[in-house]
mmCIF file of C-alpha atoms in Angstrom:
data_model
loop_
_atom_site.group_PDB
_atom_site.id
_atom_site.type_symbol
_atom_site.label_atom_id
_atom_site.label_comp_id
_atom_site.label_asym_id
_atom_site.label_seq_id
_atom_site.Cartn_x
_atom_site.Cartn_y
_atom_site.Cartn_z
ATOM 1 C CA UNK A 551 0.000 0.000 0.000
ATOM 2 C CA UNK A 552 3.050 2.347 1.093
ATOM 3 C CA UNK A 553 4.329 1.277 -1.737
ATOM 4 C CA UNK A 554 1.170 2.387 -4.340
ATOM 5 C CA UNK A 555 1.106 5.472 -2.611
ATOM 6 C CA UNK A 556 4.680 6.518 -3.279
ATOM 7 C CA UNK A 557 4.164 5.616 -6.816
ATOM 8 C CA UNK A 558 1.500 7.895 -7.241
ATOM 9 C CA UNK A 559 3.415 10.755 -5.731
ATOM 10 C CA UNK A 560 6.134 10.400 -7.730
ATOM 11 C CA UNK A 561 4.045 10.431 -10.807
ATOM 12 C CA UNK A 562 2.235 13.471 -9.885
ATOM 13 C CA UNK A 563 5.739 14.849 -9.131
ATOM 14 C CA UNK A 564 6.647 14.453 -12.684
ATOM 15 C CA UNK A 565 3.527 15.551 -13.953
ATOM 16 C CA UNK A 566 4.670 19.440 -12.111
ATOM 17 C CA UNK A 567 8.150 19.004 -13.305
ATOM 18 C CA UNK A 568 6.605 18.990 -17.006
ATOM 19 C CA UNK A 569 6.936 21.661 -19.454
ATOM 20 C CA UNK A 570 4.097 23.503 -21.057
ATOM 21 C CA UNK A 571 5.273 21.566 -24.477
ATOM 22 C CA UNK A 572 5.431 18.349 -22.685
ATOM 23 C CA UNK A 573 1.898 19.010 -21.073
ATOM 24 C CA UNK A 574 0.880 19.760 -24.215
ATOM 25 C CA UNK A 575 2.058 16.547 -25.855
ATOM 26 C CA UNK A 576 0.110 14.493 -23.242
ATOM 27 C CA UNK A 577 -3.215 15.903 -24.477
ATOM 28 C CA UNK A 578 -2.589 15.738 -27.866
ATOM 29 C CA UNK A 579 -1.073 12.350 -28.125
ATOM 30 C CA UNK A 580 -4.034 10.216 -25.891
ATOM 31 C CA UNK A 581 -6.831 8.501 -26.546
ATOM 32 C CA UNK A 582 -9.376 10.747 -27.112
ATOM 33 C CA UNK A 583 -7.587 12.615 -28.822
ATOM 34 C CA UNK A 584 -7.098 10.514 -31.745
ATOM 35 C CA UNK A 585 -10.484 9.149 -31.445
ATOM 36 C CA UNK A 586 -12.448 12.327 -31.277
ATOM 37 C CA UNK A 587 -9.870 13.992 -34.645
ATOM 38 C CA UNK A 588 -11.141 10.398 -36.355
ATOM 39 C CA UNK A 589 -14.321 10.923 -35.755
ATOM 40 C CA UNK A 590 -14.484 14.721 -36.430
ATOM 41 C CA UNK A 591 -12.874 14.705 -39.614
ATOM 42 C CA UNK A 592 -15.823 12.498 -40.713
ATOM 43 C CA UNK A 593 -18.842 13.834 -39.186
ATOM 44 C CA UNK A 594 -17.563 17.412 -40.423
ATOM 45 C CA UNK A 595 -17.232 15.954 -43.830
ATOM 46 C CA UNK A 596 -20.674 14.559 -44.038
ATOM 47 C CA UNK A 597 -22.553 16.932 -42.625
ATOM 48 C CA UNK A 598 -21.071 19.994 -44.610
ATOM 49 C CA UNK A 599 -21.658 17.696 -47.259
ATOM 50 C CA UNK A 600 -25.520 17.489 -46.737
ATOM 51 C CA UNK A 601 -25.103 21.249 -45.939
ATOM 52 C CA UNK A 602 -24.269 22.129 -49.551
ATOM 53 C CA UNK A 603 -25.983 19.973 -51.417
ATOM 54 C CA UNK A 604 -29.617 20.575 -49.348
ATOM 55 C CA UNK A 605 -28.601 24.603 -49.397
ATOM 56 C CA UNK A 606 -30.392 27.128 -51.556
ATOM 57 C CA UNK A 607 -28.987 28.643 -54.204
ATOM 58 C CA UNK A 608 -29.172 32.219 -52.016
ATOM 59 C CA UNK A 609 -26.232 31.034 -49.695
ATOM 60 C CA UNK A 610 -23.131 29.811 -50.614
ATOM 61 C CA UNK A 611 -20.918 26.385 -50.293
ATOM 62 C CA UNK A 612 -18.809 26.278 -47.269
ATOM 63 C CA UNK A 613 -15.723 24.516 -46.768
ATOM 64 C CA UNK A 614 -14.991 21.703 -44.360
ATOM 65 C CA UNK A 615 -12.182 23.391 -42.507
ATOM 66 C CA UNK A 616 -14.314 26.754 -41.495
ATOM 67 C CA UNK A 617 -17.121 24.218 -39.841
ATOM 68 C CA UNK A 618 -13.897 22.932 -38.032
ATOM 69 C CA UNK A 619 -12.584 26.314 -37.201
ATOM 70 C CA UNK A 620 -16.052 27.182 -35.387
ATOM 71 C CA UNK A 621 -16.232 23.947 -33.793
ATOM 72 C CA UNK A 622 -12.519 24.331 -32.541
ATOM 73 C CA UNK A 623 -13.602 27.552 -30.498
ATOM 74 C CA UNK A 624 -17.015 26.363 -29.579
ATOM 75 C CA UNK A 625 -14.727 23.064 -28.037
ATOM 76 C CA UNK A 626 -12.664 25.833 -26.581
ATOM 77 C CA UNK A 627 -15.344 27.914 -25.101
ATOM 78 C CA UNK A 628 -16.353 24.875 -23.392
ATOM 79 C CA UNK A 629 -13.020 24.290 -22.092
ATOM 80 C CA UNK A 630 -12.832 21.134 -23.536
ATOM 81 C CA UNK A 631 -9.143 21.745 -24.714
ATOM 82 C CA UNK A 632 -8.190 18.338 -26.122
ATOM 83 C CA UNK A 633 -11.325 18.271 -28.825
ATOM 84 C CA UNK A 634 -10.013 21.954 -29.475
ATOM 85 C CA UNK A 635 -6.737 21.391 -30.034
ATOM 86 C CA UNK A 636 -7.490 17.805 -32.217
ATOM 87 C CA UNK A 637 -9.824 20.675 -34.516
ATOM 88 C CA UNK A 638 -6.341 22.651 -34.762
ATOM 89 C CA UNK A 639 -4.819 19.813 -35.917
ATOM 90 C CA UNK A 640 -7.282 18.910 -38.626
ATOM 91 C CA UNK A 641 -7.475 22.669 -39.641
ATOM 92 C CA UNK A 642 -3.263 22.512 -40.133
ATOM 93 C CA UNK A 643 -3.650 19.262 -42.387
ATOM 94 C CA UNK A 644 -4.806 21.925 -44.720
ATOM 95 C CA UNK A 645 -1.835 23.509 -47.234
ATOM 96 C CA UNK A 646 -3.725 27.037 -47.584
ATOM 97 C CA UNK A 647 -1.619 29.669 -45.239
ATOM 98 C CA UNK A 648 -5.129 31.167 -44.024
ATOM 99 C CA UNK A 649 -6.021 27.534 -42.258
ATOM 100 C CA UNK A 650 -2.602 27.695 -40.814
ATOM 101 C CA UNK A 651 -2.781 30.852 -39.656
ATOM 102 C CA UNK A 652 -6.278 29.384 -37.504
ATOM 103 C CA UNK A 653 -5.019 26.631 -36.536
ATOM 104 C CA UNK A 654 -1.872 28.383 -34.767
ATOM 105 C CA UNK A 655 -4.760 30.925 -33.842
ATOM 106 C CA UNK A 656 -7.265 28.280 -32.178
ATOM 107 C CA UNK A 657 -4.232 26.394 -30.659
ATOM 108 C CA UNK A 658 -2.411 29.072 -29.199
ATOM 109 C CA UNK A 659 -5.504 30.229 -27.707
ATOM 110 C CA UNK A 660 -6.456 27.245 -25.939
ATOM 111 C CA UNK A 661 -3.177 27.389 -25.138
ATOM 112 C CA UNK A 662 -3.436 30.321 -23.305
ATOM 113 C CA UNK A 663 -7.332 29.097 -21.649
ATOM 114 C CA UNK A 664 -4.658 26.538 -20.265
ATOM 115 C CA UNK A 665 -2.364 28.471 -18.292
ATOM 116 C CA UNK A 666 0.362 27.951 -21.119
ATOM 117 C CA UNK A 667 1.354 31.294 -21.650
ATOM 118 C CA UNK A 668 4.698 30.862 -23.403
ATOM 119 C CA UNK A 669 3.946 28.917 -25.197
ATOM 120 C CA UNK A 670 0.730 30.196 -26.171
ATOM 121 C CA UNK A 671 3.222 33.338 -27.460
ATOM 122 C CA UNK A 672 5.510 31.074 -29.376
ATOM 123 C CA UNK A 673 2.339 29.074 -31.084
ATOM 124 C CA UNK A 674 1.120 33.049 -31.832
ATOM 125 C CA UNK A 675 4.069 33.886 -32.815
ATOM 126 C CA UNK A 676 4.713 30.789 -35.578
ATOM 127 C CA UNK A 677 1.039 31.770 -37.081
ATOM 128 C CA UNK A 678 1.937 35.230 -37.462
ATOM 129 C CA UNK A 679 5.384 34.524 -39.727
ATOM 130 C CA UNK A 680 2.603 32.057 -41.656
ATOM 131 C CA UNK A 681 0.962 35.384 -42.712
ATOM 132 C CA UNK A 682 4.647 37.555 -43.656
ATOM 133 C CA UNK A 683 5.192 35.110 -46.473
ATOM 134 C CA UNK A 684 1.160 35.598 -47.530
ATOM 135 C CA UNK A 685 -0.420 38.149 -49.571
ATOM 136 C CA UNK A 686 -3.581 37.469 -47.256
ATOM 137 C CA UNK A 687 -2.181 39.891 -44.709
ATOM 138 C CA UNK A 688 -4.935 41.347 -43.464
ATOM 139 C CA UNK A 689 -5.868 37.905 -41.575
ATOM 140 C CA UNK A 690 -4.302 39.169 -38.271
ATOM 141 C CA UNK A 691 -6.257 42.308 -38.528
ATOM 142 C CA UNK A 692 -9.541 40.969 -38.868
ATOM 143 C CA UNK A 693 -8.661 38.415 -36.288
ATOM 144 C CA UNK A 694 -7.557 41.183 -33.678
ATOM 145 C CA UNK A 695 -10.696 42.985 -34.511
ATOM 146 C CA UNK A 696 -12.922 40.225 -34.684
ATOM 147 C CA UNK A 697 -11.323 38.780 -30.725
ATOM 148 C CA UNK A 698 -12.002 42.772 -29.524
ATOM 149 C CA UNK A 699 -15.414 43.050 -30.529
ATOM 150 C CA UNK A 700 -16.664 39.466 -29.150
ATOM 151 C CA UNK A 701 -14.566 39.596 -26.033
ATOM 152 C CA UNK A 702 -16.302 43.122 -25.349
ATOM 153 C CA UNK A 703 -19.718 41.908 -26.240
ATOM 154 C CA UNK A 704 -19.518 38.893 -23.814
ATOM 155 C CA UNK A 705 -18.332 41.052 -21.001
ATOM 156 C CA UNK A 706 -21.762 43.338 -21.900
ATOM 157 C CA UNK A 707 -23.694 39.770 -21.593
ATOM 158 C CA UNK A 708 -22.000 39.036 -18.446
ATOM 159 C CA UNK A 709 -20.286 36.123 -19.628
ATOM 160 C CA UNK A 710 -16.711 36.849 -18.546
ATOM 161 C CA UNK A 711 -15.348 33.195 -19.124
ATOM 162 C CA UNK A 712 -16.812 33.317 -22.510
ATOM 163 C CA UNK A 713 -14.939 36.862 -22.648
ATOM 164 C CA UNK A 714 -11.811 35.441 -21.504
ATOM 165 C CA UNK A 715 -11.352 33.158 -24.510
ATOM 166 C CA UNK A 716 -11.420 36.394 -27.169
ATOM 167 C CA UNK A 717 -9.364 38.186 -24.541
ATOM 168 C CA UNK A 718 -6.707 35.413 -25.033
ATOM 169 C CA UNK A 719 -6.685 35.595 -28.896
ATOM 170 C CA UNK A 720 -6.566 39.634 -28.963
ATOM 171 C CA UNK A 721 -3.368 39.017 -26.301
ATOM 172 C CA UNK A 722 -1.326 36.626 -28.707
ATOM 173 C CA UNK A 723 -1.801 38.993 -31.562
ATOM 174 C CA UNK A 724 -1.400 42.219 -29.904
ATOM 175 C CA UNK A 725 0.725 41.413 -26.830
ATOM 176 C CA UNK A 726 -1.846 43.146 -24.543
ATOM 177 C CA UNK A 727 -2.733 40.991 -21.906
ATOM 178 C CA UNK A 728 -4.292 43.421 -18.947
ATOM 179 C CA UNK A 729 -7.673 43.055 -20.632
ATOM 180 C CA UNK A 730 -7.545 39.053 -20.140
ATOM 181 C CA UNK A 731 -6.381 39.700 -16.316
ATOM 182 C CA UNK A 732 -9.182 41.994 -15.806
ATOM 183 C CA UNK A 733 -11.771 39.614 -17.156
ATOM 184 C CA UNK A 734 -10.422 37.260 -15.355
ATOM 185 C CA UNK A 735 -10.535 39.162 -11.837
ATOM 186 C CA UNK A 736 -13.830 40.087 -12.869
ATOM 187 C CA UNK A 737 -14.845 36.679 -12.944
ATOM 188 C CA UNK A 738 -13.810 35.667 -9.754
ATOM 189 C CA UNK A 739 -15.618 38.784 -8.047
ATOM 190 C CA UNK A 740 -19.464 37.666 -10.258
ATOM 191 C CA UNK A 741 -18.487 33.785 -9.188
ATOM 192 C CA UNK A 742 -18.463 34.652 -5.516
ATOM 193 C CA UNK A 743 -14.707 34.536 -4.890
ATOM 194 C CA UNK A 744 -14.234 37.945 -3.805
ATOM 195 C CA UNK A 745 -11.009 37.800 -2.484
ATOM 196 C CA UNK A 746 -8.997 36.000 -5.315
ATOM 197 C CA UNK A 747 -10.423 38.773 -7.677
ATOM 198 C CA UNK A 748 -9.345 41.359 -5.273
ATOM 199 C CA UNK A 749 -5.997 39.911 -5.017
ATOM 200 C CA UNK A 750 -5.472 40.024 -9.126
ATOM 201 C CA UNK A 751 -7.139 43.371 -9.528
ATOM 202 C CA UNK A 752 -4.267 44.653 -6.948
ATOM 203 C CA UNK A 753 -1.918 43.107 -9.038
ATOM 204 C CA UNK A 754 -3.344 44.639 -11.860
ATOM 205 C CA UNK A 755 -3.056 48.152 -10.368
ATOM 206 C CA UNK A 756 0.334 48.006 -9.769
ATOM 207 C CA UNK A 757 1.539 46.107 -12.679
ATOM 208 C CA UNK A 758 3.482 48.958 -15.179
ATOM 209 C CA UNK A 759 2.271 47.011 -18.494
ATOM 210 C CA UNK A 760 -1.181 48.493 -17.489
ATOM 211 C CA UNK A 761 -1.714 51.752 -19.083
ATOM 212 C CA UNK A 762 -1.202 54.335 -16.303
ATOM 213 C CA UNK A 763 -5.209 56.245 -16.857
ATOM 214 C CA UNK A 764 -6.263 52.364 -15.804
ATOM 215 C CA UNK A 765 -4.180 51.501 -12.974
ATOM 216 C CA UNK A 766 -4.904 54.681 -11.409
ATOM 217 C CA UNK A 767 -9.006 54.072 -12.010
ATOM 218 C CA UNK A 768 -8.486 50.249 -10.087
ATOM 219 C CA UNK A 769 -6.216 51.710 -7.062
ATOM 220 C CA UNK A 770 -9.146 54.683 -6.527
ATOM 221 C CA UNK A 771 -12.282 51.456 -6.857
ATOM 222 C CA UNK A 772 -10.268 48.895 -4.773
ATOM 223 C CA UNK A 773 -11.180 50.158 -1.543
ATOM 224 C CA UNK A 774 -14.854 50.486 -2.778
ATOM 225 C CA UNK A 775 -14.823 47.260 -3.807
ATOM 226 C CA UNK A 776 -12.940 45.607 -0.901
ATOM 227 C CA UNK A 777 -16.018 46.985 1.328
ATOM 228 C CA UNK A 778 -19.211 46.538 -1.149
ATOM 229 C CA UNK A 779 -17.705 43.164 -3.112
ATOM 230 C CA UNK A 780 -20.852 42.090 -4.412
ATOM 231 C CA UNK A 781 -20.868 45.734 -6.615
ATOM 232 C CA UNK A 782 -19.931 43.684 -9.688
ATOM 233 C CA UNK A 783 -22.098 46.427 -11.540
ATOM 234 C CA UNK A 784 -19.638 48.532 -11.268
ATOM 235 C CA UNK A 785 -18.632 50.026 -14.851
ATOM 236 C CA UNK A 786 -14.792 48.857 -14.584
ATOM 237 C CA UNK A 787 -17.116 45.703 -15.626
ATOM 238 C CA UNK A 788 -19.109 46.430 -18.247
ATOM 239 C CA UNK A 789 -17.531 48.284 -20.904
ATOM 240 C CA UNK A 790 -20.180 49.902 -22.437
ATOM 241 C CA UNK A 791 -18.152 50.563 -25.491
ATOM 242 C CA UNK A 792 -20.723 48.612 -28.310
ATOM 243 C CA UNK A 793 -24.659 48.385 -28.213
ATOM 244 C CA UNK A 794 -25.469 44.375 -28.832
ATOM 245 C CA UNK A 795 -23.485 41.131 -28.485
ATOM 246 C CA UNK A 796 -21.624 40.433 -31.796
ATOM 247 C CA UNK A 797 -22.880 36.774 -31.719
ATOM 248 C CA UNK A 798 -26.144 38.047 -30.939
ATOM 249 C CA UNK A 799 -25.683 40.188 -34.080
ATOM 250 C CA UNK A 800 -24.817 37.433 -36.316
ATOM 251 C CA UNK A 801 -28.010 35.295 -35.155
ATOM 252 C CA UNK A 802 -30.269 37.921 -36.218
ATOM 253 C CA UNK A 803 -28.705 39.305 -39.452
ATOM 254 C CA UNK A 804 -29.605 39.226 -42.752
ATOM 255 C CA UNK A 805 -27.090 36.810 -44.141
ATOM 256 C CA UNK A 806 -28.544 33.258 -43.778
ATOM 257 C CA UNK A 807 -25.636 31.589 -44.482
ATOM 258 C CA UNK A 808 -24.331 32.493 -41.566
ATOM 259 C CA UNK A 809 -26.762 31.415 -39.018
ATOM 260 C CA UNK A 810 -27.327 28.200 -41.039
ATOM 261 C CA UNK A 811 -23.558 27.540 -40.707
ATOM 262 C CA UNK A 812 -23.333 28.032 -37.077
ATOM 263 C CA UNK A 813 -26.441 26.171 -36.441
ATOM 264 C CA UNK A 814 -25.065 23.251 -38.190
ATOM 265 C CA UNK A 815 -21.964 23.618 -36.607
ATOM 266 C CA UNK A 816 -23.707 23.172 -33.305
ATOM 267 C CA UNK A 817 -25.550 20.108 -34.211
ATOM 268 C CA UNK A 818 -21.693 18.451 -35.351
ATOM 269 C CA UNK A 819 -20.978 19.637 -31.369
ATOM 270 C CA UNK A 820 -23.579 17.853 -29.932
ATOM 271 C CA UNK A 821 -22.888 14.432 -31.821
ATOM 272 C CA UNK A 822 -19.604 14.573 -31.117
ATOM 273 C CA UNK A 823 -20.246 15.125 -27.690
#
């Protein structure tokens, strides 16, 4: 039994000692993993495949690996990180430099869900010399854009773990990574753990990467907040900086391609679940 014990401790001892690229290895190299890729690639495949042939003539075809991109954040929203990272994988099997550039995107932010920050930044950073030798260099604008506007719009919805996801992506493309800590405080302060978030949003305030206008807003609200914590209201949470959620958005617009595409998506999610 002693014996059983100590083997377990040692394991879990090497388990710490492992590097964010060995950690990462692990997930991507089990079981599930290669099951769930298997069975992605062709459940993705069939069902885009219904997709265009049943669509009208109004909306257009879609490709196989965009389904996959959407699933691989809607996996990663979910913070199911080995599905995401196995949709990565399927979206790099593709040549074209814009589905390497999202799979380095989708990975690296998973990446950075995990708690892998370096190597979050070196996955971000291999993705971004994909796009120097492109002509499609706008991709990392639109991307940086597109992470702003949804991680914003979550945060209006109140969903600040939903928020931290974007917040990751924008931070591997910009290097600005306050907005991700601040969600994240946030978070802890709405989930009733008032004292980790006022421990990071200290940190915040005093950390010189934070623009100065910022820092000096937190230090004048943390003593506020340390007395009223349940004032999650407060607006150093709820950027009101757009009108509607940009999901919300899509649902309701005009283009019915696009809510087809992400309903369909969702239905690949739930089989594969």
């Amino acid at each position: 039994m002693i014996r059983i014990a100590l083997m377990f401790l040692a394991l879990a001892g090497c388990s710490k000692n492992k590097t964010e690229r060995q950690l990462y290895e692990d997930e991507t190299s089990g079981f599930i993993y290669t099951t769930y890729k298997t069975s992605s690639l062709v459940t993705v495949g069939a069902m885009v495949k219904v997709y265009n042939v049943q669509r009208p003539d109004s909306i257009p075809a879609i490709r196989p690996e965009y389904a996959h991109a959407l699933l691989g954040y809607m996996w990663a929203v979910a913070g199911k990180p080995v599905m995401a990272f196995a949709e990565a994988s399927i979206l790099e099997g593709n040549p074209d430099e814009e589905m390497q550039f999202l799979a380095s995107s989708l990975r690296s932010i998973t990446m950075y869900q995990h708690g892998w920050n370096a190597l979050a930044k070196q996955e971000a950073d291999r993705g971004n010399g994909l796009l120097k030798r492109s002509s499609s260099s706008n991709i990392k604008t639109e991307a940086t854009v597109f992470y702003l506007l949804v991680a914003i719009a979550k945060m209006q919805e109140g969903k600040f773990d939903e928020a931290k996801l974007y917040w990751a992506g924008f931070a591997t493309q910009t290097g600005i990574d306050w907005p991700y800590a601040l969600t994240d405080a946030a978070a802890d302060l709405r989930g009733g753990q008032p004292q980790r978030g006022l421990q990071k949003l200290k940190v915040i305030s005093q950390d010189p990467a934070v623009p100065e206008p910022l820092r000096v807003e937190l230090a004048a609200r943390l003593t506020t907040l340390e007395a009223h914590t349940g004032n999650v209201n407060s607006p150093l949470f709820w950027p009101n900086l757009i009108s509607a959620a940009v999901l919300a958005e899509l649902k309701r617009t005009n283009n019915e391609g696009i809510g087809k595409l992400v309903k369909m998506v969702e239905d690949v999610k739930k089989k594969l679940s």
